[in-house]
Coordinates of C-alpha atoms (C1' of nucleotides) in Angstrom, one line a residue:
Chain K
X4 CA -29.2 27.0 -30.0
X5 CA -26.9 26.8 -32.6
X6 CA -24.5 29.3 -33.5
X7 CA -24.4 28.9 -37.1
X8 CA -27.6 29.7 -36.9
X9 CA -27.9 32.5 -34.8
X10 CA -26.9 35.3 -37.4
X11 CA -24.0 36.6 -34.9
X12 CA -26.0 40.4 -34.5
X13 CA -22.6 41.6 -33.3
X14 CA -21.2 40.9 -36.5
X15 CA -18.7 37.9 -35.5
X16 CA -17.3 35.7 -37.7
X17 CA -19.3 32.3 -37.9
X18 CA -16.3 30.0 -38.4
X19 CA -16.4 26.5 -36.5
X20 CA -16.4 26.7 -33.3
X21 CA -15.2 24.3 -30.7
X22 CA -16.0 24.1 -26.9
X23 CA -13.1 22.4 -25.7
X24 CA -9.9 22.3 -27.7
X25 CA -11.1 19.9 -30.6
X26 CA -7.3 19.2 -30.8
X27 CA -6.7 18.3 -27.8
X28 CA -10.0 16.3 -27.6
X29 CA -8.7 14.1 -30.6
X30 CA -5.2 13.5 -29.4
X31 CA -5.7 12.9 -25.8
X32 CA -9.2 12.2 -25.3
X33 CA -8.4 9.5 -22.6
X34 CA -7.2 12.2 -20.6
X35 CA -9.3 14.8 -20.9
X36 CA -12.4 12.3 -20.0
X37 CA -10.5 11.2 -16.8
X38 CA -10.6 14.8 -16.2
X39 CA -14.3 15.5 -16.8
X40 CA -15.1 12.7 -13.9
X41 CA -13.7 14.7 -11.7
X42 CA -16.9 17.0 -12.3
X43 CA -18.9 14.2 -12.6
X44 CA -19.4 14.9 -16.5
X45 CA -19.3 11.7 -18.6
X46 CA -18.1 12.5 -22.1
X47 CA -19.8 10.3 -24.9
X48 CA -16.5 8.9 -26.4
X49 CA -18.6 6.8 -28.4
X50 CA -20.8 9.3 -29.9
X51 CA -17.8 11.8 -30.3
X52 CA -15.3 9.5 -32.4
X53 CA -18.2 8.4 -34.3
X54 CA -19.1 11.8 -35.5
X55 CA -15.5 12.7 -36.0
X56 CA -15.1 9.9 -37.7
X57 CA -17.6 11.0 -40.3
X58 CA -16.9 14.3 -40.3
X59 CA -13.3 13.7 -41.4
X60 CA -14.1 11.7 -44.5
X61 CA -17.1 13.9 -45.3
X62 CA -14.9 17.2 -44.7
X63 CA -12.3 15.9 -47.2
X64 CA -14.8 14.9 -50.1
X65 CA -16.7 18.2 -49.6
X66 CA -13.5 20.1 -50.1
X67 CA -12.6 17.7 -53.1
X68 CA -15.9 18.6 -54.9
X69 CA -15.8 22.4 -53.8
X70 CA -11.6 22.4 -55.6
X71 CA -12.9 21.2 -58.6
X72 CA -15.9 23.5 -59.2
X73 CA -13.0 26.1 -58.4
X74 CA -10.9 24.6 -61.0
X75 CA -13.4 24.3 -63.7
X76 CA -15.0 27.8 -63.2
X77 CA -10.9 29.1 -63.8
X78 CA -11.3 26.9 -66.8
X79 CA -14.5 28.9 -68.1
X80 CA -13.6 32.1 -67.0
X81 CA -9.9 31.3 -69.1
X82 CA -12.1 29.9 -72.1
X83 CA -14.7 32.7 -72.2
X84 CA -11.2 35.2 -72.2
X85 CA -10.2 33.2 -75.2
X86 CA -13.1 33.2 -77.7
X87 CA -13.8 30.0 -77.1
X88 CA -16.8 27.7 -76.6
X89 CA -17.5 27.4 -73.4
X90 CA -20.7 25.5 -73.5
X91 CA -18.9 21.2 -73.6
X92 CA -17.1 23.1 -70.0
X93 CA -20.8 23.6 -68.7
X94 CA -22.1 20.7 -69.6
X95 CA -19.3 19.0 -67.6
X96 CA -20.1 21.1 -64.4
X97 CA -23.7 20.4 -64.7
X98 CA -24.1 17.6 -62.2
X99 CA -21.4 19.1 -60.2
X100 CA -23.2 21.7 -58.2
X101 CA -25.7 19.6 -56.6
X102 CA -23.2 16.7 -55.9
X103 CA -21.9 20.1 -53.8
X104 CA -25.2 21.5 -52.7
X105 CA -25.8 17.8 -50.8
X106 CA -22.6 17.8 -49.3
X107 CA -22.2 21.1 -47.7
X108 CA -25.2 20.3 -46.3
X109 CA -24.4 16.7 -44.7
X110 CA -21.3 18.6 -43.6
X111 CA -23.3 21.2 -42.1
X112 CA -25.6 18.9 -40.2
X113 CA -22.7 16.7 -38.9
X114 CA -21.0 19.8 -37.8
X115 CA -24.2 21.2 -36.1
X116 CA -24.2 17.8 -33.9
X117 CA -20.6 18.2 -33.5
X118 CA -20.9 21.3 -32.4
X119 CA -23.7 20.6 -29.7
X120 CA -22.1 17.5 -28.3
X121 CA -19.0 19.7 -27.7
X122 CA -20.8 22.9 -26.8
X123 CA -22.5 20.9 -23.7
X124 CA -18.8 19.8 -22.5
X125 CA -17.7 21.9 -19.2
X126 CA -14.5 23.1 -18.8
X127 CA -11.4 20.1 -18.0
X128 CA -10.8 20.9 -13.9
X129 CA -7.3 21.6 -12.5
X130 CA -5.2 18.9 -11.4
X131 CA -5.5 20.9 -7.8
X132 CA -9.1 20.6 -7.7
X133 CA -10.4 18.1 -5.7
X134 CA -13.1 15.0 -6.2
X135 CA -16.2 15.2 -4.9
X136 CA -19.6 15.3 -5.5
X137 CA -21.5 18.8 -3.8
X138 CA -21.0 21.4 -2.0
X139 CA -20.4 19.3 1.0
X140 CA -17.3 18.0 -0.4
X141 CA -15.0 21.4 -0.7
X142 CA -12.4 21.9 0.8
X143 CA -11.1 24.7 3.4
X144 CA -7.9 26.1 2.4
X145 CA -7.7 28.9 4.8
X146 CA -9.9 31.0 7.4
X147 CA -9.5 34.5 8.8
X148 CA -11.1 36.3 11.9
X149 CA -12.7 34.9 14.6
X150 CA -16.6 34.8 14.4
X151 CA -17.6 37.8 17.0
X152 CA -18.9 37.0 20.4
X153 CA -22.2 38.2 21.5
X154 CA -23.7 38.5 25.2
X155 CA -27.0 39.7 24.0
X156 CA -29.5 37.4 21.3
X157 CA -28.1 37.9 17.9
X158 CA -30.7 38.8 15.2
X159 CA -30.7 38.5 11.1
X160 CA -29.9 41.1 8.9
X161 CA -34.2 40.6 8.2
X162 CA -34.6 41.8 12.1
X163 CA -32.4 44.3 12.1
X164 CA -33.1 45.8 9.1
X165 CA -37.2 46.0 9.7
X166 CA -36.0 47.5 13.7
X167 CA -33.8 50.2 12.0
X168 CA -36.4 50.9 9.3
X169 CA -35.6 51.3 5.7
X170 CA -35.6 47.5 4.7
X171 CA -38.6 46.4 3.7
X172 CA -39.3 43.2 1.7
X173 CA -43.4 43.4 1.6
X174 CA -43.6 46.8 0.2
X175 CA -40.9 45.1 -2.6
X176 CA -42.9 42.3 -3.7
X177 CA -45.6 44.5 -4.0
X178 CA -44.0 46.9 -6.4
X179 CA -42.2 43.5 -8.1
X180 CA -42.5 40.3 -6.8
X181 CA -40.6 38.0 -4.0
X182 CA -36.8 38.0 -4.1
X183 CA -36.8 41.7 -4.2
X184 CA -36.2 44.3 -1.6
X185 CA -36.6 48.3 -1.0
X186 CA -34.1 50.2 1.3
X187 CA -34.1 53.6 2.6
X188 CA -32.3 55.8 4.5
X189 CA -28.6 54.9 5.9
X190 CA -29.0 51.3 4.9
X191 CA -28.4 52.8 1.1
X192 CA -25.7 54.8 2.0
X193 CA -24.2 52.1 3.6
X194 CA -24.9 49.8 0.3
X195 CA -23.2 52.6 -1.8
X196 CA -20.1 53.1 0.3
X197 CA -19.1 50.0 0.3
X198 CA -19.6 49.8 -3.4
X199 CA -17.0 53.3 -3.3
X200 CA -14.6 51.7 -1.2
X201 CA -14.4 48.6 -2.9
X202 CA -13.9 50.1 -6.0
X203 CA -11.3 52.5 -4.8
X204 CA -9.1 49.5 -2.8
X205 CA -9.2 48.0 -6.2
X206 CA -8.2 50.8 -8.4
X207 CA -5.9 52.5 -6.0
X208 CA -4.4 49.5 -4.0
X209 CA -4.4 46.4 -6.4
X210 CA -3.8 48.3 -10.2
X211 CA -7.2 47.8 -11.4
X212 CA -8.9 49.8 -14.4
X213 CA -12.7 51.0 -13.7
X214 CA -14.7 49.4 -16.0
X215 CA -18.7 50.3 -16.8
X216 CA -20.6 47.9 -19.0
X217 CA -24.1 46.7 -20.5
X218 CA -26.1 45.6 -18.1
X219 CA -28.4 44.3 -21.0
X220 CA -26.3 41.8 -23.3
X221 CA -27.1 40.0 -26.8
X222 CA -27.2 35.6 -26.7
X223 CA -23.7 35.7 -28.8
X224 CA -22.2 37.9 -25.6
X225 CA -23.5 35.0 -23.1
X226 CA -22.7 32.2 -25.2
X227 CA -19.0 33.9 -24.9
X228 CA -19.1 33.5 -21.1
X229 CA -20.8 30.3 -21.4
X230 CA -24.4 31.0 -19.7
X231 CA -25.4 30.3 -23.4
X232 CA -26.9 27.7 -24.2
X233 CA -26.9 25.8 -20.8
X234 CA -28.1 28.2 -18.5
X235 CA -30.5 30.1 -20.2
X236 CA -33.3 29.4 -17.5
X237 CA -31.2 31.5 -15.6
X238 CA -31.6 34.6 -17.1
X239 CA -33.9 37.0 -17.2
X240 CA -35.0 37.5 -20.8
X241 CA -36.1 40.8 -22.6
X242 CA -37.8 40.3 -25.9
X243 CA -39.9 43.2 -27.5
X244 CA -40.6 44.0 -31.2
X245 CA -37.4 45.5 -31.4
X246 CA -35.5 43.8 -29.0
X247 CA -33.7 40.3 -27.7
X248 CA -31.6 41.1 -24.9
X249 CA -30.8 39.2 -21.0
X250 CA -30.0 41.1 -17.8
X251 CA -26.3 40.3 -16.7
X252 CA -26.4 37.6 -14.1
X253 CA -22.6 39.3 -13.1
X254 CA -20.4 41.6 -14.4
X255 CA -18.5 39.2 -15.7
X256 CA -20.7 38.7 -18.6
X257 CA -19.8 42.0 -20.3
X258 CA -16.5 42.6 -18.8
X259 CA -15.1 39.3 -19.6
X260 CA -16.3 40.1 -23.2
X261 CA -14.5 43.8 -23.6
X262 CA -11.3 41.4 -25.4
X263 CA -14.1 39.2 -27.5
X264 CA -13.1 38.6 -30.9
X265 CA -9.7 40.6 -30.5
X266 CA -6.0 40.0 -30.6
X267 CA -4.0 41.4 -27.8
X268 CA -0.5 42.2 -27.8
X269 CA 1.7 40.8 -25.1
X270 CA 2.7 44.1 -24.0
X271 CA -1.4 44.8 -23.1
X272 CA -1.5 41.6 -20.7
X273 CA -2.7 41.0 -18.0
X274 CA -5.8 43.0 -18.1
X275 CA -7.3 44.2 -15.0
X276 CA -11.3 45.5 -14.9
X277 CA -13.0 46.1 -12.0
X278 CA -16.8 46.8 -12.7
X279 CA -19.7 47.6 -10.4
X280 CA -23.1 46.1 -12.0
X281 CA -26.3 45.2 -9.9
X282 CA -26.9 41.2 -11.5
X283 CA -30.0 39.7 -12.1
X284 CA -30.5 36.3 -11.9
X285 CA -33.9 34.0 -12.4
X286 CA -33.5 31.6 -9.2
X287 CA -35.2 29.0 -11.5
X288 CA -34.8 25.9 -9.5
X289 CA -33.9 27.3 -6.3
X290 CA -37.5 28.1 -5.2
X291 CA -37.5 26.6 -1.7
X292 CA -33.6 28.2 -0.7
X293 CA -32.6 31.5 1.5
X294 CA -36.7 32.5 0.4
X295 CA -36.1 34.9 3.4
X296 CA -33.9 38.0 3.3
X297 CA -31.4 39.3 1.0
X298 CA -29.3 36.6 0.7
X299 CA -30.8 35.6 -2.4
X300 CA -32.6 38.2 -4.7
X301 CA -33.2 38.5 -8.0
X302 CA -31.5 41.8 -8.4
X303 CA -28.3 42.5 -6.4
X304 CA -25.3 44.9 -6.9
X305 CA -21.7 43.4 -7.3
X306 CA -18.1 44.6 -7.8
X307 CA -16.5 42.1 -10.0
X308 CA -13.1 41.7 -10.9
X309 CA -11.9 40.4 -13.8
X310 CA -8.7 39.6 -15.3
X311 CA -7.4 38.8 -18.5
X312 CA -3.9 37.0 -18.8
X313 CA -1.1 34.9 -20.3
X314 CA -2.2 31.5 -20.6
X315 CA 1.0 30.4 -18.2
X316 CA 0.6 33.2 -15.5
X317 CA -3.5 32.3 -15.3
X318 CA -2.9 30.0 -12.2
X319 CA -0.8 32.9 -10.4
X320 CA -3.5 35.3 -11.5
X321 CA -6.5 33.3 -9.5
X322 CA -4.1 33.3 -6.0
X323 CA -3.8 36.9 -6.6
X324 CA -7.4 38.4 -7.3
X325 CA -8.6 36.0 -4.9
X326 CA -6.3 37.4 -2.1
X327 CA -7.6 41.0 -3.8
X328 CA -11.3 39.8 -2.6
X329 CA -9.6 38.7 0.6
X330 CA -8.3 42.4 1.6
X331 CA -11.8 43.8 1.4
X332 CA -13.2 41.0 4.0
X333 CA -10.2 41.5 5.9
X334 CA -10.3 45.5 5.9
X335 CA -13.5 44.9 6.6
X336 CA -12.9 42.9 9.4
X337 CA -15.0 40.4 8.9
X338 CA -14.4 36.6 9.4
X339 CA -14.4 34.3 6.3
X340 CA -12.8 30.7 5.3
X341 CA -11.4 30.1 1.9
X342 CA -12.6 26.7 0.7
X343 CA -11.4 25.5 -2.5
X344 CA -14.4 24.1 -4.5
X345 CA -14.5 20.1 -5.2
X346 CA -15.4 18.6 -8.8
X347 CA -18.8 18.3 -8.3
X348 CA -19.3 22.2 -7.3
X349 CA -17.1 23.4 -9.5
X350 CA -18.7 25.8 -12.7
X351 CA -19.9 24.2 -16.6
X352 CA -16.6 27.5 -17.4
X353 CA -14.5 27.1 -14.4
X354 CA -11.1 25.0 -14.3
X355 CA -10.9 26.1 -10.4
X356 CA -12.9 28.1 -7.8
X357 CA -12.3 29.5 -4.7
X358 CA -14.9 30.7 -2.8
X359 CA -14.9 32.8 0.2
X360 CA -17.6 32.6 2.7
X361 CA -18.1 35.4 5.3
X362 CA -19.6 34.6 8.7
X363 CA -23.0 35.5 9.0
X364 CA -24.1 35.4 13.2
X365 CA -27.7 35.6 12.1
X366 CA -27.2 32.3 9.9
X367 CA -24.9 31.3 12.5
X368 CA -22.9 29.8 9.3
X369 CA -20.5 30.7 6.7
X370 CA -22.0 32.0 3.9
X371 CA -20.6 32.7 0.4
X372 CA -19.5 36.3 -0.7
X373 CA -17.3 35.8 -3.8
X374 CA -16.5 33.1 -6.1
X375 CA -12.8 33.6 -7.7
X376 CA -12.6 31.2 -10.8
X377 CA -9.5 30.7 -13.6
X378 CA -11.7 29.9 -16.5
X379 CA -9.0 29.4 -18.5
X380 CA -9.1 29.3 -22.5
X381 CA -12.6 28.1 -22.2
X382 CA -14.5 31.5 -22.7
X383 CA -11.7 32.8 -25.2
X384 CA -12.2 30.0 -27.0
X385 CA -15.9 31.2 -27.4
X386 CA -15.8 34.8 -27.6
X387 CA -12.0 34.3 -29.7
X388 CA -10.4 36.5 -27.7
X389 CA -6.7 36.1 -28.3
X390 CA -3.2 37.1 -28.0
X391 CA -0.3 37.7 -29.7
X392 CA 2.4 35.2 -28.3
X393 CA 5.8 36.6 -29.2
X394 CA 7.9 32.9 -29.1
X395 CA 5.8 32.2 -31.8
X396 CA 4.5 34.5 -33.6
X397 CA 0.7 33.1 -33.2
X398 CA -2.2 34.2 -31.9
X399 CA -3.2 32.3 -28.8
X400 CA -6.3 31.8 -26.8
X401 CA -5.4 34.2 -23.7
X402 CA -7.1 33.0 -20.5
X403 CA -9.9 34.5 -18.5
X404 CA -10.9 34.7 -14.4
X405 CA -13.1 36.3 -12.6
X406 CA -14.5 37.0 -8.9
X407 CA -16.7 38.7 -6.8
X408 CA -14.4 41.5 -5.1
X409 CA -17.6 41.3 -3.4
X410 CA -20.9 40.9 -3.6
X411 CA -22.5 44.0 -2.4
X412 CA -26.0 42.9 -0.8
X413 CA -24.4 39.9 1.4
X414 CA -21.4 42.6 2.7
X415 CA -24.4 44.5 3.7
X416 CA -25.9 41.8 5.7
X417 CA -22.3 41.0 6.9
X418 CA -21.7 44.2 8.3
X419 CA -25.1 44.2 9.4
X420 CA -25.0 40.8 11.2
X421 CA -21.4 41.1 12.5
X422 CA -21.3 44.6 13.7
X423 CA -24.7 44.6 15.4
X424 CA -25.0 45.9 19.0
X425 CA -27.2 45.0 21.9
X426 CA -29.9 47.6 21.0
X427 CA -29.6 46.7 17.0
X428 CA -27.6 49.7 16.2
X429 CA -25.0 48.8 13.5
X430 CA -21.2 49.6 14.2
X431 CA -19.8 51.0 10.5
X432 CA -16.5 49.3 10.2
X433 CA -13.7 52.1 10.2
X434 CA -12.2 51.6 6.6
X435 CA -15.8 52.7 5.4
X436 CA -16.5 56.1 7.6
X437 CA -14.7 58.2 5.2
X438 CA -18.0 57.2 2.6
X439 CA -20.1 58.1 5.0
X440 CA -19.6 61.4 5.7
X441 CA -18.3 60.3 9.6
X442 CA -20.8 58.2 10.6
X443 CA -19.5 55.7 13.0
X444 CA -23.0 53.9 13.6
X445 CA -26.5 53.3 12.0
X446 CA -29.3 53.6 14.3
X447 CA -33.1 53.9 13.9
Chain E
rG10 C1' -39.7 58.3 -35.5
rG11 C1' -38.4 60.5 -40.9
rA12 C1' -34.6 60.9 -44.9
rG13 C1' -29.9 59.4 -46.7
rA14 C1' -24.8 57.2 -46.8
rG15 C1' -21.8 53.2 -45.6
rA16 C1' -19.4 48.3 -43.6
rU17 C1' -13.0 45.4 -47.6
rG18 C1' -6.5 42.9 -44.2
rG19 C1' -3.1 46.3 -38.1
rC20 C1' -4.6 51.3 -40.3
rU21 C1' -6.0 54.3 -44.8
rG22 C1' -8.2 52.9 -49.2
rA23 C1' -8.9 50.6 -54.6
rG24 C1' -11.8 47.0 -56.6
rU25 C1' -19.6 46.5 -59.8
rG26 C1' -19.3 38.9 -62.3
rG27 C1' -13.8 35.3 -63.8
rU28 C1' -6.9 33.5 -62.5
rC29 C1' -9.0 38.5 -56.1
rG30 C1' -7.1 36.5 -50.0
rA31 C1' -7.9 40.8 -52.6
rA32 C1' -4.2 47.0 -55.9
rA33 C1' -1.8 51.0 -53.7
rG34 C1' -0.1 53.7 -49.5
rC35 C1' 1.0 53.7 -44.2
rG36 C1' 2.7 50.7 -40.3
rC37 C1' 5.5 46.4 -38.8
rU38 C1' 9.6 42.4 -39.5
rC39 C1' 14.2 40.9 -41.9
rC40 C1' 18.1 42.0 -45.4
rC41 C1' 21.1 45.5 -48.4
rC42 C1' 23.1 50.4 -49.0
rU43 C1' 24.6 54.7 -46.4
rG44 C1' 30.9 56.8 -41.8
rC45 C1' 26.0 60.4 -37.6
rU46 C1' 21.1 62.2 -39.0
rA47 C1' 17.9 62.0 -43.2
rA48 C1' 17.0 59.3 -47.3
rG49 C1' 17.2 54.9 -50.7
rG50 C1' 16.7 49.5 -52.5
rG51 C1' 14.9 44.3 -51.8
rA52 C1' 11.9 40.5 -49.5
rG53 C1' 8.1 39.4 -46.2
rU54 C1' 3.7 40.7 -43.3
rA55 C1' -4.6 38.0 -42.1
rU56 C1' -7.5 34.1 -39.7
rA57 C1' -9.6 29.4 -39.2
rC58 C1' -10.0 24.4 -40.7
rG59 C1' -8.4 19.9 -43.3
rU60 C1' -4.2 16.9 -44.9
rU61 C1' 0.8 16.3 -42.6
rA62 C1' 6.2 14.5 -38.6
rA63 C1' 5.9 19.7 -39.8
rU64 C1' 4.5 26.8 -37.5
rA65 C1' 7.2 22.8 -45.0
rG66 C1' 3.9 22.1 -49.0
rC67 C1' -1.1 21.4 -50.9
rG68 C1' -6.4 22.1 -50.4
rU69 C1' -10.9 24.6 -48.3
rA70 C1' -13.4 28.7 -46.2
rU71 C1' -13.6 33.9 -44.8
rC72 C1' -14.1 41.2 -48.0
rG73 C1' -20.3 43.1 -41.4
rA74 C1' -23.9 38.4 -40.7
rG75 C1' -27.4 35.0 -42.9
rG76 C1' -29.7 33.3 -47.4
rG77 C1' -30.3 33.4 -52.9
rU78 C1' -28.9 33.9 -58.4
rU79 C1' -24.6 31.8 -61.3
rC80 C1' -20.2 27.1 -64.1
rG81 C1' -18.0 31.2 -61.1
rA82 C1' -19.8 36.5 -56.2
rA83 C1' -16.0 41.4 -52.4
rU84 C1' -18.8 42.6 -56.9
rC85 C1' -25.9 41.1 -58.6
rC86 C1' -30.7 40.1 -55.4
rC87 C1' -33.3 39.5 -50.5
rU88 C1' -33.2 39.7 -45.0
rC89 C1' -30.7 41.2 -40.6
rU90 C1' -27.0 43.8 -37.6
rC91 C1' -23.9 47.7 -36.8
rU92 C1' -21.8 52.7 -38.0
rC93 C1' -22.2 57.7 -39.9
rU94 C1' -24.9 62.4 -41.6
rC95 C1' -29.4 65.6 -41.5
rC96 C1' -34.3 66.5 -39.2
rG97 C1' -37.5 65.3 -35.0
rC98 C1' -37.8 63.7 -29.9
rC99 C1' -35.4 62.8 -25.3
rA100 C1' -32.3 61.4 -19.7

RNA sequence: GGAGAGAUGGCUGAGUGGUCGAAAGCGCUCCCCUGCUAAGGGAGUAUACGUUAAUAGCGUAUCGAGGGUUCGAAUCCCUCUCUCUCCGCCA
């Protein structure tokens, strides 16, 4: 994919457009691919000076030809106001257009590699974030709770869900396929309380402004948030006559994208959204993982939060809607650890990543329930979503995070898992009674 | 689905081939004047890229997007997207 290219339906401006700060890159590119080992990413110096290199000189003769076919057409136009002949000015220009023509184009083409040499570079990690290679390597920051104790056989969220009735996976991948699943009865309600009381903590408790979004995006939108072009496979894709649209994978995708191609005032920062979506996500390439249960489905519902900032209070901003994510495990009173994610897990957008992963007794594991990231200027840089920075005057890149605040369908099997009694009733955690009508327990 | 109108700078809105990055008004910033208030005068006020020590100059691009015609395009042609109005349909 190329952007030039792709006719912007949303009506953005076209204008270059760099992945990583092309300025940056130039002056301290040493730097910045020291950095990019650190998530195991090795930048083609080689390759990137080289086409630099010819796009400088190219850039510069391109805009030399394109000032004098302005200067001569003045000439005309002045010469044609006069009386005079203009046809010895023509003959002058006459070679002069395709002498153009040839060069926009070269500079075209370079730019196009340009472009998807520095379109496939992932965002520079935080100096905090550690090295590492996978998942194995990240780091626990913090844990809360105590994993419950059980004097009877714990069972899955699959178990329990089949003994209570009202989660079926069979009758779902006959309606749609595998990695799907249909509820009924107080297992829903359940789902769409804690979807309420989410919401609410975060409105009422932590300042945050309801959002509701798209759940079908255009390519420009993802290319913004950076699932385009990398992770397309990802996706699922709509395409009809009419129509070339992808389900949101997360909230994030439109949310992030409300301040696209916008200049903020100071005054208006930060921005805080919090959005409930269901997400649909391909699995392409995870075929063989979590193929039982609801861990991992194709469609899920999530309660995102996402926050727009000051470039200089981004870092402050990740602590703080990650400890926003935290309060809902922690009202919920379930146990989780905080792990900070090394180089190697870290995101193609994120700078750093905090995940939280709730204990799941049927898994007998911690599993993860949100995934806080600062992304930094990387997605403004994509979508141009900037503010006004009143020391200078300037528009600025702001910076962008986002995090589950949580995943609804794994807070489900949490609650499930966690609260689970000896005859597979399910305890409702107090904070969420008030949503359901009283009910203090699910039962079948 | 049918018929029509439109898309210009922070906003309103001129501009149908030439010196237009774009009139004018509003807004905003700075200055002057004015003993409050009100009013008045002047200057400035898009974004990106390149060059550069420079947020100084200079150059280039951008008037919804992409392409075309032309020495020269906001202006002409084609395609697309979006918005609005009327009719129809519809949660």
């Amino acid at each position: 994919m190329h952007l030039r290219r792709l006719g912007w339906p949303d009506g953005r401006k076209t204008t270059d457009l760099i992945m990583l700060d092309s300025k940056l890159l130039r002056s301290d590119l040493e730097s910045v691919v020291e950095k990019l080992k650190v998530k195991n990413f090795v930048f083609d110096v080689d390759a990137f000076r080289e086409l630099e290199e010819q796009r400088k000189v190219l850039q510069v003769s391109t805009q030399e030809l394109q000032s004098e076919r302005n200067t001569r057409s003045r000439a005309i136009g002045a010469a044609k106001a006069g009386g005079e002949n203009i046809q010895p000015l023509l003959d002058e220009v006459a070679s002069l257009g395709d002498k153009l023509k040839s060069a926009e184009s070269e500079l075209g083409g370079l730019q196009m590699k340009l472009d998807e040499l520095l379109q496939g570079v992932p965002n520079v990690p935080h100096d905090s974030v550690p090295a590492g290679d996978s998942e194995d390597d990240n780091i626990e920051v913090s844990h809360w709770g105590e994993p419950p104790g059980f004097d009877f056989e714990v069972r899955d969220h699959i178990d329990l869900g089949e003994a209570l009735g009202g989660m079926d996976f069979e009758r779902a991948a006959r309606i749609s396929g595998s990695r799907f699943v249909t509820m009924t009865g107080p297992l829903v309600t359940l789902q769409r309380a804690l979807i309420q009381f989410m919401i609410n903590q975060h409105v009422q408790e932590h300042g945050y402004t309801e959002a509701y979004a798209p759940y079908l995006v255009n390519e420009a939108t993802l290319f913004g948030t950076g699932q385009m072009p990398k992770f397309k496979q990802d996706l699922f894709h709509i395409e009809s006559e009419n129509h070339d649209l992808y389900l949101i994978p997360t909230a994030e995708v439109p949310v992030t994208n409300f301040v696209a191609d916008s200049i903020l005032e100071a005054e208006q920062l930060p921005l805080k959204f919090v959005a409930h979506t269901p997400c649909f996500r391909s699995e392409a390439g995870s075929y063989g993982r979590d193929t039982r249960g609801m861990i991992r489905q194709h469609q899920f519902e999530k309660v995102e939060l996402v926050h727009i900032s000051k470039p200089d209070d981004s870092m402050a901003a990740l602590e703080n809607l990650t400890g926003h994510a935290e309060t809902i495990l922690q009202l919920l009173g379930l146990a989780y650890r905080k792990v900070i994610l090394c180089g190697g897990d870290l995101g193609f957008t994120s700078t750093k990543t905090y995940d939280l992963e709730v204990w799941l007794p049927g898994q007998n594991t911690y599993r993860e329930i949100s995934s806080c990231s600062n992304m930094t200027d990387f997605q403004a840089r994509r979508m141009k979503a900037r503010w006004r920075n009143p020391e200078t005057g300037k528009p600025e890149l702001v910076h962008t995070l986002n995090g589950s605040g949580l995943a609804i369908g794994r807070t489900l099997i949490a609650i499930m898992e966690n609260y689970q009694q000896a005859d597979g009733s399910i305890r409702i955690p107090e904070p969420l009674q008030p949503y359901l009508h009283g009910m203090t327990e699910i039962r079948g």
